[in-house]
PDB file of C-alpha atoms in Angstrom:
ATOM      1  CA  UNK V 208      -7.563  10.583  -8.255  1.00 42.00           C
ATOM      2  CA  UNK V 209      -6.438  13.669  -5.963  1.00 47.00           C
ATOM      3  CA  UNK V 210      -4.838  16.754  -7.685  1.00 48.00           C
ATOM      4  CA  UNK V 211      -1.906  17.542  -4.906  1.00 48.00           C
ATOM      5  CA  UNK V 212       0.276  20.652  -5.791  1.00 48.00           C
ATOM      6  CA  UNK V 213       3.911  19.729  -6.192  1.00 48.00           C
ATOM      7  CA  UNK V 214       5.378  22.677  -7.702  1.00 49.00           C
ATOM      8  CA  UNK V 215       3.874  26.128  -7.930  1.00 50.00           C
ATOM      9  CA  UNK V 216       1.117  26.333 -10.848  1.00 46.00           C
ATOM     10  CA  UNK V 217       1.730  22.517 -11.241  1.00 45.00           C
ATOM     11  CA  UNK V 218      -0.578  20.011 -10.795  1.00 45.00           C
ATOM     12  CA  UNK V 219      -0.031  16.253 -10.555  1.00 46.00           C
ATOM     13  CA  UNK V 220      -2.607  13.323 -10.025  1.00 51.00           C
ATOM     14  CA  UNK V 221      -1.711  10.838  -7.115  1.00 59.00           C
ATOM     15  CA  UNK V 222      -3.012   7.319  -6.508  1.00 90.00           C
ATOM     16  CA  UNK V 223      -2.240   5.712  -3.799  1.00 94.00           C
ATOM     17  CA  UNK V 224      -1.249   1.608  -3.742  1.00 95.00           C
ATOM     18  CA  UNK V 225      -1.292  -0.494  -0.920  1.00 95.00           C
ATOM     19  CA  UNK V 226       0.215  -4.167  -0.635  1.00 95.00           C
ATOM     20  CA  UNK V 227       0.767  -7.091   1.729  1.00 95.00           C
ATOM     21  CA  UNK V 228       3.720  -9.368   1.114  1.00 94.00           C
ATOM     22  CA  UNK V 229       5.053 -12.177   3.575  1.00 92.00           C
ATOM     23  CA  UNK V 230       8.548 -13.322   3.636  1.00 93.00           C
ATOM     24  CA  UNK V 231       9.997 -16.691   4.273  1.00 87.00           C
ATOM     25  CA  UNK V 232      12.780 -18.743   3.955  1.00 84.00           C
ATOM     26  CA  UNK V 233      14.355 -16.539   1.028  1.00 85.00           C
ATOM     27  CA  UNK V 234      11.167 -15.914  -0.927  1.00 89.00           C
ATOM     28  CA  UNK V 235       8.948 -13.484  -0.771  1.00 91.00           C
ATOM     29  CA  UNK V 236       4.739 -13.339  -2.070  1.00 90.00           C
ATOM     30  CA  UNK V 237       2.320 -11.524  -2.043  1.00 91.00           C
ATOM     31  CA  UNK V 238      -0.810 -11.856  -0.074  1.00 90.00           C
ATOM     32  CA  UNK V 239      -2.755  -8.901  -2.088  1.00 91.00           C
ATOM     33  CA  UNK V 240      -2.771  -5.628  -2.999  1.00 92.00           C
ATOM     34  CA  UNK V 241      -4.838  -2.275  -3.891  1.00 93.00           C
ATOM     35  CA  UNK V 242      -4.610   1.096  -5.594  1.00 92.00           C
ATOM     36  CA  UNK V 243      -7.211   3.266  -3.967  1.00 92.00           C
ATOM     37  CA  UNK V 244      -7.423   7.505  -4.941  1.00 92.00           C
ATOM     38  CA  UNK V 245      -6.430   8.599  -1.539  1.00 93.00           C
ATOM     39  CA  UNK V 246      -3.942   7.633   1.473  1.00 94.00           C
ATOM     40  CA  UNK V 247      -6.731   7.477   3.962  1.00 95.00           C
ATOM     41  CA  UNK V 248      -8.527   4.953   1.618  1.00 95.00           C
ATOM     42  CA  UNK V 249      -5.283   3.350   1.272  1.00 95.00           C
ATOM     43  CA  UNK V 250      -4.497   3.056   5.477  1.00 96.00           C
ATOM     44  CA  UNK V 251      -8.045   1.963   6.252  1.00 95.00           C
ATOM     45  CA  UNK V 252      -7.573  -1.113   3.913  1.00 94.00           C
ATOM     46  CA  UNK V 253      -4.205  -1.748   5.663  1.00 96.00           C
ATOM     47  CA  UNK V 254      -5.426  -1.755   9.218  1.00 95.00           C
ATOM     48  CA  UNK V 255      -8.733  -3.889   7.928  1.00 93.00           C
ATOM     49  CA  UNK V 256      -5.798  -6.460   6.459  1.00 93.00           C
ATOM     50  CA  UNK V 257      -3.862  -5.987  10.218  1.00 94.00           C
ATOM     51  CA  UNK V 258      -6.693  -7.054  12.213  1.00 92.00           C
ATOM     52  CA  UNK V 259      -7.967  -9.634   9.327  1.00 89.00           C
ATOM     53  CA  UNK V 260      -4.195 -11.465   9.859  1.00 90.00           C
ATOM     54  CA  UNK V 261      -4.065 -10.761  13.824  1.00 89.00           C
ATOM     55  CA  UNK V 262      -7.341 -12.245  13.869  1.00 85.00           C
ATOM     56  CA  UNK V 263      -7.222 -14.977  11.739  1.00 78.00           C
ATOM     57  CA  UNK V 264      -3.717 -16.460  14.602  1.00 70.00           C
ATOM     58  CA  UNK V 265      -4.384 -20.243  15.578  1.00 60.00           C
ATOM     59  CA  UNK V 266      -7.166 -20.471  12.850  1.00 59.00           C
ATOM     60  CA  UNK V 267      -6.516 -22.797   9.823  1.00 54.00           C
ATOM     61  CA  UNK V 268      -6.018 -20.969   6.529  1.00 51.00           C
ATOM     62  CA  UNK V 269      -7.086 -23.544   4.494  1.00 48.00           C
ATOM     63  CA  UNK V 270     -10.776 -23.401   6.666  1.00 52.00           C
ATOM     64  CA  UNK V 271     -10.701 -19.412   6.345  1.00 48.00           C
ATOM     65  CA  UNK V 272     -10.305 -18.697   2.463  1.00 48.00           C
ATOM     66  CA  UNK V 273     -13.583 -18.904   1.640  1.00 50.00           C
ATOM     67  CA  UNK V 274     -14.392 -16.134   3.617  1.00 51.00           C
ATOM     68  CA  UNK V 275     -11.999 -13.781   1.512  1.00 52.00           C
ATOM     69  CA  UNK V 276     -13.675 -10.513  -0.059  1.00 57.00           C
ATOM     70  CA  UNK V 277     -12.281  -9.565  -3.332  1.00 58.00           C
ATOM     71  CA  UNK V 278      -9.730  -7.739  -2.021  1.00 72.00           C
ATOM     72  CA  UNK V 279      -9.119  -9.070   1.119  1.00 78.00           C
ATOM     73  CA  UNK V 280      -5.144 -11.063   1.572  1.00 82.00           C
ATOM     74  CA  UNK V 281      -4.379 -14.316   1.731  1.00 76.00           C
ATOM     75  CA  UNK V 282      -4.256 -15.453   5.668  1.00 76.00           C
ATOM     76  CA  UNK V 283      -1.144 -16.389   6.963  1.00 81.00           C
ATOM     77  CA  UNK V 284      -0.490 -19.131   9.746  1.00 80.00           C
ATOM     78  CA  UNK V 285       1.478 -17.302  12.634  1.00 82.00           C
ATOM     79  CA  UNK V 286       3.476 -19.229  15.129  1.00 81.00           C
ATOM     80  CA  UNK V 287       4.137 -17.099  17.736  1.00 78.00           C
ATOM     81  CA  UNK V 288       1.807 -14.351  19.044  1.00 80.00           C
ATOM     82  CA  UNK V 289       4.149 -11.704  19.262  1.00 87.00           C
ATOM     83  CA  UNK V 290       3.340 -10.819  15.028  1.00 89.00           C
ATOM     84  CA  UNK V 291      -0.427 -11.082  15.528  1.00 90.00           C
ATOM     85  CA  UNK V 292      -0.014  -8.216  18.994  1.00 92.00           C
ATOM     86  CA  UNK V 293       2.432  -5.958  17.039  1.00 93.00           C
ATOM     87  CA  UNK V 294      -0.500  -6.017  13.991  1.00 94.00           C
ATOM     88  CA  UNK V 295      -3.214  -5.132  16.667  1.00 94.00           C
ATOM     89  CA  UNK V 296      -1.098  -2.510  18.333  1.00 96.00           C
ATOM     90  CA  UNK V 297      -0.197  -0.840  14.999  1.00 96.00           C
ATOM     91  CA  UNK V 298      -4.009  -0.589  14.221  1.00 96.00           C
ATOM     92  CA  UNK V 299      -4.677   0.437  17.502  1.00 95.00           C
ATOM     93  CA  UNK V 300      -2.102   3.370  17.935  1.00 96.00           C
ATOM     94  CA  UNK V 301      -3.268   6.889  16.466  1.00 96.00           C
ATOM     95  CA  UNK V 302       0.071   8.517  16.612  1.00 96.00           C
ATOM     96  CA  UNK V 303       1.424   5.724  14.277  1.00 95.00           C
ATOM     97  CA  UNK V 304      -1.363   6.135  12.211  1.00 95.00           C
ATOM     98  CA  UNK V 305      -1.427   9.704  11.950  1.00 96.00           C
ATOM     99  CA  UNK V 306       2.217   9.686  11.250  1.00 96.00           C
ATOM    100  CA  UNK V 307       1.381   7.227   8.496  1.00 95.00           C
ATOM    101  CA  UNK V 308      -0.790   9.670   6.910  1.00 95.00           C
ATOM    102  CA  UNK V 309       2.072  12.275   7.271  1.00 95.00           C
ATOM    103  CA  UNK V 310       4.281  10.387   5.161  1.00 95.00           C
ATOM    104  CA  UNK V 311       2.725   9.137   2.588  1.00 95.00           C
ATOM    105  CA  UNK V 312       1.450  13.161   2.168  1.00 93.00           C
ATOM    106  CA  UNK V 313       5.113  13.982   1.881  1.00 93.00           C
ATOM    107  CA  UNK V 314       5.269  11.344  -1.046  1.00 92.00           C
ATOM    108  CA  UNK V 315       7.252   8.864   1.182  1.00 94.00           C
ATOM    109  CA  UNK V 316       6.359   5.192   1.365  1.00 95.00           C
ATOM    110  CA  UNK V 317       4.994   4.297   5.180  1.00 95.00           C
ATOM    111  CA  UNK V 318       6.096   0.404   5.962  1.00 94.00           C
ATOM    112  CA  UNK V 319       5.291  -1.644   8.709  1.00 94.00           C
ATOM    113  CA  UNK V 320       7.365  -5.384   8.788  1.00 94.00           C
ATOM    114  CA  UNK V 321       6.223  -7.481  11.575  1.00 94.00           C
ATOM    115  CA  UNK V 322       8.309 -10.849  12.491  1.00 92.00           C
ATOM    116  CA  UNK V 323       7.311 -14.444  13.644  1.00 88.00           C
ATOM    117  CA  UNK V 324      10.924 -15.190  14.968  1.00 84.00           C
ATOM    118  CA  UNK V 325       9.630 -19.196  15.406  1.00 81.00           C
ATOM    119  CA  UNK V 326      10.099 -19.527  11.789  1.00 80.00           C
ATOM    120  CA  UNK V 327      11.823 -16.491  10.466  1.00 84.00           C
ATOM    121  CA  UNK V 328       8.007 -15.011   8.961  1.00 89.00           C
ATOM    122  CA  UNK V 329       8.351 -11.351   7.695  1.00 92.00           C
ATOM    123  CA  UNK V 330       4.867  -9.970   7.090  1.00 93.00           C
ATOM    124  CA  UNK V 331       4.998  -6.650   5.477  1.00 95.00           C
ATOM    125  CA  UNK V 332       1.985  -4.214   5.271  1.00 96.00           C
ATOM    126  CA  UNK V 333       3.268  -1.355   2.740  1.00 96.00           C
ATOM    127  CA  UNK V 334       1.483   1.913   0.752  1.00 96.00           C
ATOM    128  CA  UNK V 335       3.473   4.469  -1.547  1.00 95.00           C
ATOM    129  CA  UNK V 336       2.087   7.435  -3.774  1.00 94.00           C
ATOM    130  CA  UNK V 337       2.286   6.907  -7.038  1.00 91.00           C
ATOM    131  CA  UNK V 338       2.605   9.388  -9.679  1.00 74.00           C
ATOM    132  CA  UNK V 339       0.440   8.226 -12.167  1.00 58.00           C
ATOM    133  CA  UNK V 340       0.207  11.385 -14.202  1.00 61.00           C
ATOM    134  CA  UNK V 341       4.224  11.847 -14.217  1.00 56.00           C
ATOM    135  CA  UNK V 342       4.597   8.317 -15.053  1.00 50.00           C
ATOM    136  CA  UNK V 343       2.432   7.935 -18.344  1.00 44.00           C
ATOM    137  CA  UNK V 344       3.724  11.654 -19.132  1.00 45.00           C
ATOM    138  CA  UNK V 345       7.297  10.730 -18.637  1.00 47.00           C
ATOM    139  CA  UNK V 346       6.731   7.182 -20.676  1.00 46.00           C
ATOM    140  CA  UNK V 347       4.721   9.249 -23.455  1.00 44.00           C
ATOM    141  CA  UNK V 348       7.944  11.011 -23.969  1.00 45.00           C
ATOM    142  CA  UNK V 349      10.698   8.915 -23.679  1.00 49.00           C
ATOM    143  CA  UNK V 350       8.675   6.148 -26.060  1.00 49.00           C
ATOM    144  CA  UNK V 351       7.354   9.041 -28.767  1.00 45.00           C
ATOM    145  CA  UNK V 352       8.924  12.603 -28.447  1.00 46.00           C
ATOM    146  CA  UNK V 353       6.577  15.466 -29.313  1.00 42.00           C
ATOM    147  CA  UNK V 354       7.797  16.549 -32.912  1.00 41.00           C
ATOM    148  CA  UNK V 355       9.725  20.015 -32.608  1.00 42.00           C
ATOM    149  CA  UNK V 356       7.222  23.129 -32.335  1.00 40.00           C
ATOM    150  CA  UNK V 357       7.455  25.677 -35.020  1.00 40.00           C
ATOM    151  CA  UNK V 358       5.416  28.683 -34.544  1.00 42.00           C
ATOM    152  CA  UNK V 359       4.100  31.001 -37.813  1.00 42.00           C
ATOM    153  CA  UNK V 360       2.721  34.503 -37.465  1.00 44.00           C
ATOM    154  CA  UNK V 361      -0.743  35.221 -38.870  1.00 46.00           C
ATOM    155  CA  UNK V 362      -0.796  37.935 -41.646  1.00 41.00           C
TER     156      UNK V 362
END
C-alpha cells in the first residue's frame, strides 16, 4: 500500500480499487473488479479492460471467455460502434488520462460511462481511493472502544 500524507504528521495507507459494471434495462452487474496499491496500477488495468471491450465489438462473447485472465471482465456484446470508439479514444487520450491520475490523487473517484444508445447499454469503467487504514481504524472503534487511559506516576 502507499503511505500518502493527509494531514500534517499523519499518515494514512491508500489502496486503490478499480471496477467495471454494465447497465441495462434497470439492472446493473458487474463485469470485474480489482484493488491494486497504486492509481497508476489501478488506470493501466482500466485502459487494458477499455481496449479488451472495444476490441472484443462484433465478436461473440460466448466464443471469447475462454480467453479471460484472472482478472480480466466479462466481454460485453456492443451494438453500435459509437461505445467501442469512445473506449479507444479514452485509452488513447493522455490529457484524460493524466487528469485521471489527478483525481484519484486528490482522493476523488475518476468515472468514465460509455453508452450503446441501440439498446440503452451503460458500460461503466470506475476507480476510487480507498482508505483502508481509516476504515479498519474507524470500525475498530466504533465496534470495541479503547478502555479509558489512566496514567500513574513512577515513584
Amino acid at each position: 500500500m502507499k503511505a500518502a500524507r493527509s494531514a500534517p504528521g499523519r499518515v494514512r495507507a491508500l489502496d486503490y480499487v478499480a471496477a467495471v459494471t454494465v447497465k441495462a434495462g434497470g439492472r446493473a452487474l458487474p463485469l470485474g473488479g480489482v484493488a491494486l496499491p497504486n492509481r497508476r496500477l489501478v488506470l493501466r488495468w482500466l485502459r487494458r479492460q477499455a481496449l479488451r471491450l472495444a476490441d472484443g465489438h462484433g465478436c461473440d462473447p460466448v466464443r471469447a471467455a475462454p480467453w479471460l485472465g484472472v482478472r480480466d471482465v466479462r466481454p460485453v456484446t456492443f451494438h453500435g460502434s459509437d461505445a467501442p470508439e469512445a473506449l479507444r479514444a479514452w485509452v488513447g487520450d493522455h490529457g484524460i488520462q493524466d487528469h485521471a491520475i489527478n483525481t484519484l490523487a486528490s482522493g476523488r473517484p475518476a468515472l468514465l460511462t460509455v453508452v450503446d444508445p441501440f439498446v440503452g447499454l451503460r458500460v461503466t469503467l470506475g476507480a476510487w481511493p480507498v482508505d483502508l487504514c481509516g476504515w479498519v481504524a474507524a470500525a475498530a472503534s466504533a465496534n470495541h472502544p479503547y478502555p479509558p487511559r489512566t496514567e500513574t506516576e513512577g515513584t
